[in-house]
Short mmCIF file of C-alpha atoms and ligand atoms in Angstrom, two decimals:
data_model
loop_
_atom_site.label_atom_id
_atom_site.label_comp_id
_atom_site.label_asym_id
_atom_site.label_seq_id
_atom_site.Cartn_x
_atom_site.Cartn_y
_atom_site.Cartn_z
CA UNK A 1 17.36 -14.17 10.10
CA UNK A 2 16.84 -15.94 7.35
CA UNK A 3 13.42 -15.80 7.06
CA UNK A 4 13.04 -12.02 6.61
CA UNK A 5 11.44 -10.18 3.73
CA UNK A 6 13.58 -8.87 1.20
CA UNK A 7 12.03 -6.09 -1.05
CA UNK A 8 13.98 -4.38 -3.95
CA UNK A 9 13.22 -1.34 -5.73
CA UNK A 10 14.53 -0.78 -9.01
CA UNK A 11 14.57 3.43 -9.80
CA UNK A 12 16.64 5.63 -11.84
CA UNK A 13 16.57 8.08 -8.55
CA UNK A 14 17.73 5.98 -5.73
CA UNK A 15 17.82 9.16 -3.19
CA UNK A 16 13.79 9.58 -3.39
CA UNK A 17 14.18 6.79 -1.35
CA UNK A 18 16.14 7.39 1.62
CA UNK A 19 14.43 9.22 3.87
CA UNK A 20 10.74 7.77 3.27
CA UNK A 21 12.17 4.50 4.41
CA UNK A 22 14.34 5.20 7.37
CA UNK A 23 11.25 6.76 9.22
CA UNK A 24 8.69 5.30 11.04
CA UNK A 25 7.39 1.91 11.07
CA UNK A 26 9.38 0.85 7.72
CA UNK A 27 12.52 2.36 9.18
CA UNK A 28 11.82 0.60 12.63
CA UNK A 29 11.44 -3.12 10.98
CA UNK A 30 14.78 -2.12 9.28
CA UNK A 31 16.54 -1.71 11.70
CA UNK A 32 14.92 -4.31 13.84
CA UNK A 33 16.02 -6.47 10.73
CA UNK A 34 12.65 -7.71 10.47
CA UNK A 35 12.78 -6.99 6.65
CA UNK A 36 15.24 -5.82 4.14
CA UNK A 37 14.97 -3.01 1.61
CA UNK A 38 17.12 -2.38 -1.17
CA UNK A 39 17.12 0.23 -3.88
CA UNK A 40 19.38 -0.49 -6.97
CA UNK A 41 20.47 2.02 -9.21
CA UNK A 42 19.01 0.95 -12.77
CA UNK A 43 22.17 3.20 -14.83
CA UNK A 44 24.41 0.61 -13.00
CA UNK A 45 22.93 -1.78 -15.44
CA UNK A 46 23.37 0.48 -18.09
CA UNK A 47 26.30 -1.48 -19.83
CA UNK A 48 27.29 1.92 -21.30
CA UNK A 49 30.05 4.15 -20.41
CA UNK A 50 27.76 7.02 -20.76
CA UNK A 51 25.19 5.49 -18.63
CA UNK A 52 22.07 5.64 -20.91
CA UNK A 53 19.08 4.27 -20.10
CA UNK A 54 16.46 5.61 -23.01
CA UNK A 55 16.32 6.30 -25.86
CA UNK A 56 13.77 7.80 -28.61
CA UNK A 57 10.73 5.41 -29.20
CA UNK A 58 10.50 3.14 -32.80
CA UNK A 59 7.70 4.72 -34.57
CA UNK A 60 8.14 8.53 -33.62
CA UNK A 61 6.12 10.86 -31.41
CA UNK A 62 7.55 12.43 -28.12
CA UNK A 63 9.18 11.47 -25.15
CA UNK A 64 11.66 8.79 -24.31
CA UNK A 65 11.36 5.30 -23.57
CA UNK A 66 13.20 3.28 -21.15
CA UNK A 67 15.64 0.80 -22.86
CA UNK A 68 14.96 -3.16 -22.19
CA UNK A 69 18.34 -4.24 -21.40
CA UNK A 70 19.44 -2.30 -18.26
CA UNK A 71 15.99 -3.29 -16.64
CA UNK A 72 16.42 -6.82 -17.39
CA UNK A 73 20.07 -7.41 -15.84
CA UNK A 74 18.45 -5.64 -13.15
CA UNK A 75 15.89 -7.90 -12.64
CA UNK A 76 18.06 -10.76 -13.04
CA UNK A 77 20.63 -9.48 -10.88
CA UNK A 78 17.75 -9.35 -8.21
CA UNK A 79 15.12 -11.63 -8.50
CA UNK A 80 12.07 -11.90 -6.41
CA UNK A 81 8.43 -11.13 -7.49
CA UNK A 82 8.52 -9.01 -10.27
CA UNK A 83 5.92 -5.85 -9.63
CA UNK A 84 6.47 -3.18 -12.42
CA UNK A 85 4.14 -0.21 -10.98
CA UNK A 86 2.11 1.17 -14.08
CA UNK A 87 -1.15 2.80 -14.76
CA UNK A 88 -2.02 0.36 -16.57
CA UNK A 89 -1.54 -2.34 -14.18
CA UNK A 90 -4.24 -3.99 -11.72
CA UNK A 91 -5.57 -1.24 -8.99
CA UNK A 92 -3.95 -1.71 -5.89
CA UNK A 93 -6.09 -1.75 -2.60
CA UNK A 94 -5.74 -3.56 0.54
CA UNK A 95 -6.54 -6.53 -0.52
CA UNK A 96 -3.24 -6.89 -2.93
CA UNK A 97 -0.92 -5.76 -0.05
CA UNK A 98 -1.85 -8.74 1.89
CA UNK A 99 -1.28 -11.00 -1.27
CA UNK A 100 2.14 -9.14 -1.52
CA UNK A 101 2.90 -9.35 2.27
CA UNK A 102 3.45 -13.25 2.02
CA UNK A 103 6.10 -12.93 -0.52
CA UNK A 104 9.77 -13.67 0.81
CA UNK A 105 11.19 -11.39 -1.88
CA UNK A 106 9.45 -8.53 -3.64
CA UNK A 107 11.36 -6.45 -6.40
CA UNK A 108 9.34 -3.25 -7.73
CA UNK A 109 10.18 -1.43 -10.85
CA UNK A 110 9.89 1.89 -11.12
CA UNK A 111 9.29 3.31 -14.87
CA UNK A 112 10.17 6.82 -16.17
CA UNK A 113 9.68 9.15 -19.24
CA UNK A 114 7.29 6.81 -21.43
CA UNK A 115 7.06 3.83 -19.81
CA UNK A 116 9.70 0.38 -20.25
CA UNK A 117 10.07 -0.93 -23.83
CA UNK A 118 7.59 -3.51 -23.82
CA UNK A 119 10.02 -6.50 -24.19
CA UNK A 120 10.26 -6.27 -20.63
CA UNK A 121 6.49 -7.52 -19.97
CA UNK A 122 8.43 -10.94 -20.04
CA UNK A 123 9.99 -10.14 -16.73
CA UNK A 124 7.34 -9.16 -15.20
CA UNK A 125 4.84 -11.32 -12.62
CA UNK A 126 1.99 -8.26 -12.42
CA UNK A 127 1.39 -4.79 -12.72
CA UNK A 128 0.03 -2.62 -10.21
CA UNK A 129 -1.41 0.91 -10.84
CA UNK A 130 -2.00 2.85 -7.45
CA UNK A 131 -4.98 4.75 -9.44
CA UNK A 132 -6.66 6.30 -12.57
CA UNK A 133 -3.96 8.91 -12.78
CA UNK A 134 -0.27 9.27 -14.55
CA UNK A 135 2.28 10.37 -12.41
CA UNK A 136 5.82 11.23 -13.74
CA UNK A 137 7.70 8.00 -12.35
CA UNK A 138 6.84 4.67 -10.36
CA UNK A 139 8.99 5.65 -7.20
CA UNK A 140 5.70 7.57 -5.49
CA UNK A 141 3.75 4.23 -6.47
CA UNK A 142 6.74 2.07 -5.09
CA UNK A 143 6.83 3.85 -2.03
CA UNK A 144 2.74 3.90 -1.40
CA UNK A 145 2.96 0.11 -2.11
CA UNK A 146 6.09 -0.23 0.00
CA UNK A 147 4.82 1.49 3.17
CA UNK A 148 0.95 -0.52 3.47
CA UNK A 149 2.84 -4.09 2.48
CA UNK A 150 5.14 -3.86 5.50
CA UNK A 151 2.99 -2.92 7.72
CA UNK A 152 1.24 -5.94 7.49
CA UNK A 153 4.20 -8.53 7.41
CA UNK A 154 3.92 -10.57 10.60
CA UNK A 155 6.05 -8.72 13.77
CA UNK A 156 6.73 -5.18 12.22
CA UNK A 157 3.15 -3.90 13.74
CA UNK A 158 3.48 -5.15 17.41
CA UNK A 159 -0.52 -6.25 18.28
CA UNK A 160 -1.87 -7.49 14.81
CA UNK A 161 -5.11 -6.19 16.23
CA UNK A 162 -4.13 -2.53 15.00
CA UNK A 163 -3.97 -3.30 11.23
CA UNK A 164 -6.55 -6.13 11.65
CA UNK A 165 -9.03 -3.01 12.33
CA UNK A 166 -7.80 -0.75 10.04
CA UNK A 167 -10.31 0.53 7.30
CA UNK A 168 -10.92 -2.33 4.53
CA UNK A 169 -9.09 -4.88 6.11
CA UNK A 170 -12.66 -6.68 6.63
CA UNK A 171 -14.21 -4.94 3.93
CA UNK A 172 -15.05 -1.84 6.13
CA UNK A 173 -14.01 1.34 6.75
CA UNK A 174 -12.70 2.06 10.39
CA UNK A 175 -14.75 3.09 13.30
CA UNK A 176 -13.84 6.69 14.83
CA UNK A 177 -10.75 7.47 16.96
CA UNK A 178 -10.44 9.67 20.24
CA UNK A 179 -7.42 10.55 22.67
CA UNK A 180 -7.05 13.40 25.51
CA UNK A 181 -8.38 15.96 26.16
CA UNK A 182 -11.86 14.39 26.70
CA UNK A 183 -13.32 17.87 25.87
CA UNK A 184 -12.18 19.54 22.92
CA UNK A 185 -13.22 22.77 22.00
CA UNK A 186 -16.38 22.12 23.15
CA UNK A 187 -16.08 18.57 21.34
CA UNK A 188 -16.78 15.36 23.90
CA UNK A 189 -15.36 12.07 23.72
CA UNK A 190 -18.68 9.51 23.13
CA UNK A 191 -19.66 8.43 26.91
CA UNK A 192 -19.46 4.73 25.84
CA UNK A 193 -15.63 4.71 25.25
CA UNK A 194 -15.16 6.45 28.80
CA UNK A 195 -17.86 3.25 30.43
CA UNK A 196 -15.19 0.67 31.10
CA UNK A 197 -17.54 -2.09 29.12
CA UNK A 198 -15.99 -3.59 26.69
CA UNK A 199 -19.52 -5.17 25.20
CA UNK A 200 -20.64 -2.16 24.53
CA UNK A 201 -17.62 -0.52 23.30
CA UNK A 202 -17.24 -3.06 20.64
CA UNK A 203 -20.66 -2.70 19.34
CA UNK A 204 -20.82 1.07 19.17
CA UNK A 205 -17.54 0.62 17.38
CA UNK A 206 -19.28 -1.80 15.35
CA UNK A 207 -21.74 0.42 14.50
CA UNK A 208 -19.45 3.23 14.12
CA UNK A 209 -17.58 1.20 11.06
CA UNK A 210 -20.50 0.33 9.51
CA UNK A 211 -21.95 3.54 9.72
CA UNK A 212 -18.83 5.12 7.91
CA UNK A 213 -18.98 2.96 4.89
CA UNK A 214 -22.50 3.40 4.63
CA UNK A 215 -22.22 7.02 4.51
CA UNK A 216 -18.68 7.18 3.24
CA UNK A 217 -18.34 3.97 0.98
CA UNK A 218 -21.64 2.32 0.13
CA UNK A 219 -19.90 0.52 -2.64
CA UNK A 220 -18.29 -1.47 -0.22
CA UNK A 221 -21.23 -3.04 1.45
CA UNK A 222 -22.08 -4.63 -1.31
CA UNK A 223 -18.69 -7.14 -1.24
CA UNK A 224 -18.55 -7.01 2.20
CA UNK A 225 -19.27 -10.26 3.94
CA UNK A 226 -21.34 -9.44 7.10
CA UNK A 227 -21.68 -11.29 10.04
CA UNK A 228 -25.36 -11.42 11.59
CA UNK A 229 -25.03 -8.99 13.87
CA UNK A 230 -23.28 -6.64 11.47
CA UNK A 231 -26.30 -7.17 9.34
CA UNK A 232 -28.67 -6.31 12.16
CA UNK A 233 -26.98 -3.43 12.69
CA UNK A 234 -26.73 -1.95 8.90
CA UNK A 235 -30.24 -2.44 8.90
CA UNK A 236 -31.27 0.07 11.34
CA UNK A 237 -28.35 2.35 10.56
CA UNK A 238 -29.95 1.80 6.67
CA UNK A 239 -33.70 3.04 8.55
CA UNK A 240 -32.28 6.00 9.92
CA UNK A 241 -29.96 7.25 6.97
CA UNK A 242 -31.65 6.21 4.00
N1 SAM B 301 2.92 6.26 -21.05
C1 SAM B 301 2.55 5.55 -19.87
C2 SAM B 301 1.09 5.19 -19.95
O1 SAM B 301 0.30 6.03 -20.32
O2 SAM B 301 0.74 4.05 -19.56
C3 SAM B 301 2.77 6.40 -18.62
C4 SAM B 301 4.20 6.55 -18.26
S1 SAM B 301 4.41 7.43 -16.75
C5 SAM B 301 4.64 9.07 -17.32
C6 SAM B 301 6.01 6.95 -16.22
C7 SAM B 301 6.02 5.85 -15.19
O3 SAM B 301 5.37 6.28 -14.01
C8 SAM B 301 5.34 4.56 -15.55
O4 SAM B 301 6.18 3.74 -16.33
C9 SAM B 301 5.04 3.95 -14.21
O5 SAM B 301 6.15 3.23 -13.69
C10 SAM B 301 4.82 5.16 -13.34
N2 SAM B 301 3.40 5.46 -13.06
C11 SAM B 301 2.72 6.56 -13.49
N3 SAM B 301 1.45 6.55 -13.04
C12 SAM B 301 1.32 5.44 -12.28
C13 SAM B 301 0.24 4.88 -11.54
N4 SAM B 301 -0.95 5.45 -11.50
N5 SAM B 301 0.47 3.72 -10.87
C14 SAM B 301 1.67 3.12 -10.91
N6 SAM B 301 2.72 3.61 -11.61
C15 SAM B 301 2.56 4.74 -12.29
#
């Protein structure tokens, strides 16, 4: 299939990745060949027979920066979209995955120690930060970004409807969930999902979403764009919880 996505992950710890994406719904569209993932060793690029990767940083202080030149081959050895992960990069949120999702070819680098020697910024098509927090590498970051972009690439979720409903995906949080037993611990399914109508399950649900990010997320109502009757509906939700 030549039409499949192809995403790369450049890491200096190639095994993080093996298990994370051979389960589940990455490791499914793997092997349904749906997409392609590959993870490439950055010390392969190393072009040293000790295989080193940093070294100390110009100026002084601590810690170790990676060296330019092994991530560059690597880069060019791959090509795609260049997406360094970094905390100083653009937040990532929902809205970002679906930009990323329409790329044919991804690649996603993965920094350590540091950071990358700057020089590589000319790589590099964007940074992404998964949030206001420093964690030891980019292969966590990789693998968050990974996991919510293939899930929305057309065929790996079988019935679009089940991400088009997900929280944020229209600007909202997600309406509740409930499965068997229809009593739990005393706990009762809402009559309306057990009525059969359909009309009135999709308004309580409806309500139910915009009822979470009002309580949950108010930040979010104000990008949200609402349709009439979603307006309608905040309003008296707004009467009764304000
Ligand atoms: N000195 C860097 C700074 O303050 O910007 C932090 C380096 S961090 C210890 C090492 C690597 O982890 C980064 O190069 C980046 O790839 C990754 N990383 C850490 N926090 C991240 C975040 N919130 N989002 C994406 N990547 C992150």
């Amino acid at each position: 299939m030549s039409a499949k996505t192809r995403i790369e992950v450049l890491t200096l710890f190639p095994k993080m990745f093996e298990c994370i994406f051979s389960e589940g719904i990455v490791g499914r569209a793997r092997k349904n060949k749906i997409i392609e993932i590959k993870i490439r060793d950055i010390r392969k690029y190393s072009g040293d027979k000790n295989r080193k990767v940093d070294d100390r940083p110009y100026g002084g202080g601590s810690g170790m920066v990676m060296k330019a030149g092994p991530v560059h081959r690597a880069i060019e050895d791959a090509g795609g979209r260049v997406i360094l992960l970094s905390p100083q990069g653009k937040q990532f949120n929902q809205a970002v995955a679906l930009a990323l999702s329409r790329y044919r070819r991804l690649l996603l680098v993965c920094g350590r120690y540091e950071g990358i020697d700057e020089r590589i910024m000319k790589d590099v098509d964007e940074e992404i930060s998964i949030g206001d927090y420093v964690l030891t590498g980019g292969e966590l970051p990789a693998m968050v970004v990974v996991d919510s972009v293939v899930r929305l690439i057309p065929g790996v979720i079988k019935e679009s409807e089940s991400f088009e409903k997900d929280s944020f995906f229209d600007g909202l949080l997600d309406y509740p969930h409930y499965t068997r037993p229809r009593n739990f611990r005393g706990m009762k399914v809402p009559d309306v999902l057990l009525s059969g109508n359909h009309e009135k399950i999709r308004l309580w649900r409806a309500r139910q979403s915009l009822k979470n990010t009002l309580l949950k997320r108010r930040d979010l109502l104000e990008r949200a764009k609402l349709s009439r009757e979603q307006k309608d509906i905040l309003l008296s939700l707004k009467k009764k919880y304000n």
